[in-house]
Amino acid sequence: MTTLENRPNTALIVVDVQNGVVEGNHDRDAVVSRIESLVEKARQDRVPVIWIQDFDGPRTRGSDAWKIVPELSPIDGEPLVDKKYGDSFEDTTLESVLSDLGVGRLFVVGAQTDACIRSTLHGAYVRGYDTTLVSDAHTTEDQTAWGAPPPDQVIAHTNLYWASQTAPGRTAGVVEAKDADLAGRS
């Protein structure tokens, strides 16, 4: 139902699943495992997988902190998009990559829930994309020392509010990894 014309395809957006981002994050191994399964499913269904990599601060290009975690490996032909802002669309090539692929529907996974995931969800939605958050395939670090809720509550809250987003001509939603219909067109 996207507002983007002639964009019937779906893509899986993998945001910042990098060594220097997810190390020590809440439920890291299980989340990465679910993302790995979704990547495999997308490839089997011929759904594009788009890899987003943050290169700000200590994550300089080529550094260990910048590299995608070893459990996940982009393959030749899968777009890699570098970013330095929370919203994966902001000052990047993501919009042109998605346009070239005819994509109007996104499944979003990765890190950090309360930063780049939220920013990317909103960035996609306001640009007209149907945007689904995979509820058990995003994670964040513990920032309770700075007054934030515990990570599991941040994740639960993000899932809760994203499930009820509404706007004309597009959809938002939340789905568990095991139920994600990446190849579906509805």
CSV table of C-alpha atoms in Angstrom, one decimal:
chain,number,residue,atom,x,y,z
A,1,MET,CA,0.0,0.0,0.0
A,2,THR,CA,3.1,2.3,-0.1
A,3,THR,CA,2.6,5.8,-1.4
A,4,LEU,CA,5.6,5.3,-3.7
A,5,GLU,CA,4.5,4.6,-7.2
A,6,ASN,CA,5.8,1.6,-9.2
A,7,ARG,CA,7.6,0.3,-6.1
A,8,PRO,CA,6.0,-3.1,-5.4
A,9,ASN,CA,9.1,-4.9,-4.0
A,10,THR,CA,10.3,-5.6,-0.5
A,11,ALA,CA,13.7,-5.3,1.1
A,12,LEU,CA,15.3,-6.3,4.3
A,13,ILE,CA,17.2,-3.4,5.9
A,14,VAL,CA,20.0,-4.6,8.3
A,15,VAL,CA,21.0,-1.5,10.4
A,16,ASP,CA,24.4,-1.2,12.1
A,17,VAL,CA,24.9,-4.9,13.1
A,18,GLN,CA,28.6,-4.1,13.6
A,19,ASN,CA,31.1,-5.2,16.1
A,20,GLY,CA,31.4,-1.8,17.7
A,21,VAL,CA,27.6,-1.3,17.9
A,22,VAL,CA,26.2,-4.6,19.2
A,23,GLU,CA,29.0,-5.8,21.4
A,24,GLY,CA,27.5,-6.3,24.9
A,25,ASN,CA,23.9,-5.4,23.7
A,26,HIS,CA,20.8,-7.0,25.2
A,27,ASP,CA,20.2,-10.5,23.9
A,28,ARG,CA,22.9,-9.9,21.3
A,29,ASP,CA,23.5,-13.5,20.2
A,30,ALA,CA,19.9,-14.4,19.9
A,31,VAL,CA,19.1,-11.2,18.0
A,32,VAL,CA,22.0,-11.7,15.6
A,33,SER,CA,20.9,-15.3,15.0
A,34,ARG,CA,17.4,-14.2,14.1
A,35,ILE,CA,18.8,-11.6,11.8
A,36,GLU,CA,21.0,-14.3,10.2
A,37,SER,CA,17.9,-16.4,9.6
A,38,LEU,CA,16.0,-13.5,8.1
A,39,VAL,CA,19.0,-12.7,5.7
A,40,GLU,CA,19.0,-16.4,4.6
A,41,LYS,CA,15.2,-16.3,4.1
A,42,ALA,CA,15.4,-13.0,2.1
A,43,ARG,CA,18.1,-14.5,-0.1
A,44,GLN,CA,16.0,-17.7,-0.7
A,45,ASP,CA,13.0,-15.5,-1.6
A,46,ARG,CA,15.1,-13.2,-3.8
A,47,VAL,CA,14.3,-10.2,-1.5
A,48,PRO,CA,17.1,-7.6,-1.5
A,49,VAL,CA,19.2,-7.4,1.6
A,50,ILE,CA,20.5,-3.9,2.2
A,51,TRP,CA,23.4,-3.5,4.7
A,52,ILE,CA,23.7,-0.2,6.7
A,53,GLN,CA,27.0,0.6,8.4
A,54,ASP,CA,27.6,3.5,10.7
A,55,PHE,CA,31.0,5.1,10.3
A,56,ASP,CA,30.8,7.8,13.0
A,57,GLY,CA,33.1,8.2,16.0
A,58,PRO,CA,35.2,5.1,16.8
A,59,ARG,CA,33.7,3.2,13.8
A,60,THR,CA,36.0,4.4,11.1
A,61,ARG,CA,35.8,2.6,7.8
A,62,GLY,CA,37.8,-0.6,7.8
A,63,SER,CA,38.2,-0.7,11.6
A,64,ASP,CA,37.1,-3.8,13.6
A,65,ALA,CA,34.4,-1.8,15.2
A,66,TRP,CA,33.0,-0.8,11.8
A,67,LYS,CA,32.9,-4.3,10.4
A,68,ILE,CA,29.7,-6.3,10.3
A,69,VAL,CA,29.6,-9.0,13.0
A,70,PRO,CA,31.2,-12.3,11.9
A,71,GLU,CA,28.0,-14.2,12.0
A,72,LEU,CA,26.7,-12.1,9.1
A,73,SER,CA,28.3,-11.8,5.7
A,74,PRO,CA,27.0,-9.6,2.9
A,75,ILE,CA,27.4,-11.3,-0.5
A,76,ASP,CA,28.4,-9.8,-3.8
A,77,GLY,CA,25.7,-7.6,-5.2
A,78,GLU,CA,24.1,-6.8,-1.8
A,79,PRO,CA,24.2,-3.0,-1.4
A,80,LEU,CA,26.3,-1.6,1.5
A,81,VAL,CA,25.2,1.9,2.6
A,82,ASP,CA,27.5,4.0,4.8
A,83,LYS,CA,25.8,6.4,7.2
A,84,LYS,CA,26.8,8.9,9.9
A,85,TYR,CA,23.4,9.9,11.2
A,86,GLY,CA,20.7,7.9,13.0
A,87,ASP,CA,18.3,7.9,10.1
A,88,SER,CA,19.7,5.5,7.5
A,89,PHE,CA,18.2,7.7,4.7
A,90,GLU,CA,19.9,11.0,5.9
A,91,ASP,CA,22.7,12.0,3.6
A,92,THR,CA,23.1,8.4,2.2
A,93,THR,CA,22.5,6.5,-1.0
A,94,LEU,CA,19.7,4.4,0.6
A,95,GLU,CA,16.8,6.1,-1.2
A,96,SER,CA,18.4,5.7,-4.6
A,97,VAL,CA,19.3,2.0,-3.9
A,98,LEU,CA,15.7,1.3,-2.9
A,99,SER,CA,14.3,3.2,-5.9
A,100,ASP,CA,16.6,1.3,-8.3
A,101,LEU,CA,15.3,-2.0,-6.8
A,102,GLY,CA,11.6,-0.9,-7.0
A,103,VAL,CA,11.3,-1.2,-3.3
A,104,GLY,CA,8.3,0.3,-1.4
A,105,ARG,CA,8.1,-2.1,1.5
A,106,LEU,CA,10.7,-2.5,4.2
A,107,PHE,CA,11.5,-4.9,7.0
A,108,VAL,CA,13.9,-3.3,9.5
A,109,VAL,CA,16.3,-5.1,11.9
A,110,GLY,CA,19.5,-4.3,13.7
A,111,ALA,CA,20.7,-1.8,16.3
A,112,GLN,CA,20.4,0.4,18.3
A,113,THR,CA,16.6,0.2,19.1
A,114,ASP,CA,16.4,3.6,20.7
A,115,ALA,CA,18.6,5.4,18.2
A,116,CYS,CA,19.2,4.3,14.6
A,117,ILE,CA,16.3,1.8,14.5
A,118,ARG,CA,13.7,4.4,15.6
A,119,SER,CA,15.2,7.0,13.3
A,120,THR,CA,15.3,4.7,10.3
A,121,LEU,CA,11.7,3.6,10.9
A,122,HIS,CA,10.5,7.1,11.0
A,123,GLY,CA,12.7,8.2,8.1
A,124,ALA,CA,11.2,5.4,5.9
A,125,TYR,CA,7.7,6.0,7.0
A,126,VAL,CA,7.6,9.7,6.3
A,127,ARG,CA,9.2,9.1,2.9
A,128,GLY,CA,6.2,6.9,2.0
A,129,TYR,CA,7.5,3.3,2.7
A,130,ASP,CA,5.4,0.6,4.3
A,131,THR,CA,7.6,-0.2,7.2
A,132,THR,CA,7.7,-3.3,9.4
A,133,LEU,CA,9.8,-3.7,12.5
A,134,VAL,CA,10.9,-7.2,13.3
A,135,SER,CA,10.1,-7.3,17.0
A,136,ASP,CA,12.7,-9.8,18.1
A,137,ALA,CA,15.5,-8.8,15.6
A,138,HIS,CA,16.6,-5.5,17.1
A,139,THR,CA,18.6,-4.7,20.2
A,140,THR,CA,20.2,-1.9,22.2
A,141,GLU,CA,22.7,-1.3,24.9
A,142,ASP,CA,22.0,-0.7,28.5
A,143,GLN,CA,21.8,3.0,29.2
A,144,THR,CA,20.2,2.8,32.6
A,145,ALA,CA,23.1,4.7,34.1
A,146,TRP,CA,21.9,7.7,32.2
A,147,GLY,CA,18.3,7.4,33.3
A,148,ALA,CA,17.0,5.2,30.4
A,149,PRO,CA,14.8,2.2,31.0
A,150,PRO,CA,16.4,-1.2,30.9
A,151,PRO,CA,17.0,-2.5,27.3
A,152,ASP,CA,14.2,-5.0,27.3
A,153,GLN,CA,11.8,-2.3,28.2
A,154,VAL,CA,13.2,0.0,25.5
A,155,ILE,CA,12.7,-2.8,22.9
A,156,ALA,CA,9.2,-3.6,24.2
A,157,HIS,CA,8.1,0.0,24.1
A,158,THR,CA,9.5,0.5,20.5
A,159,ASN,CA,7.6,-2.6,19.4
A,160,LEU,CA,4.4,-1.3,21.1
A,161,TYR,CA,4.4,2.1,19.6
A,162,TRP,CA,5.5,1.0,16.1
A,163,ALA,CA,2.6,-1.4,16.0
A,164,SER,CA,0.1,1.4,16.3
A,165,GLN,CA,1.6,3.9,13.8
A,166,THR,CA,-0.8,5.2,11.2
A,167,ALA,CA,-0.6,7.5,8.2
A,168,PRO,CA,-2.4,7.9,4.9
A,169,GLY,CA,-1.5,5.5,2.2
A,170,ARG,CA,1.1,3.5,4.0
A,171,THR,CA,1.4,0.9,6.7
A,172,ALA,CA,3.5,0.3,9.7
A,173,GLY,CA,3.7,-2.9,11.7
A,174,VAL,CA,5.5,-5.3,13.9
A,175,VAL,CA,6.1,-9.0,13.3
A,176,GLU,CA,8.3,-11.7,14.9
A,177,ALA,CA,11.1,-13.0,12.8
A,178,LYS,CA,9.5,-16.5,12.5
A,179,ASP,CA,6.4,-14.9,11.0
A,180,ALA,CA,8.0,-12.4,8.7
A,181,ASP,CA,6.6,-12.9,5.2
A,182,LEU,CA,9.4,-11.2,3.3
A,183,ALA,CA,8.2,-12.4,-0.1
A,184,GLY,CA,4.6,-11.4,0.5
A,185,ARG,CA,3.2,-8.4,-1.4
A,186,SER,CA,0.3,-7.6,1.0
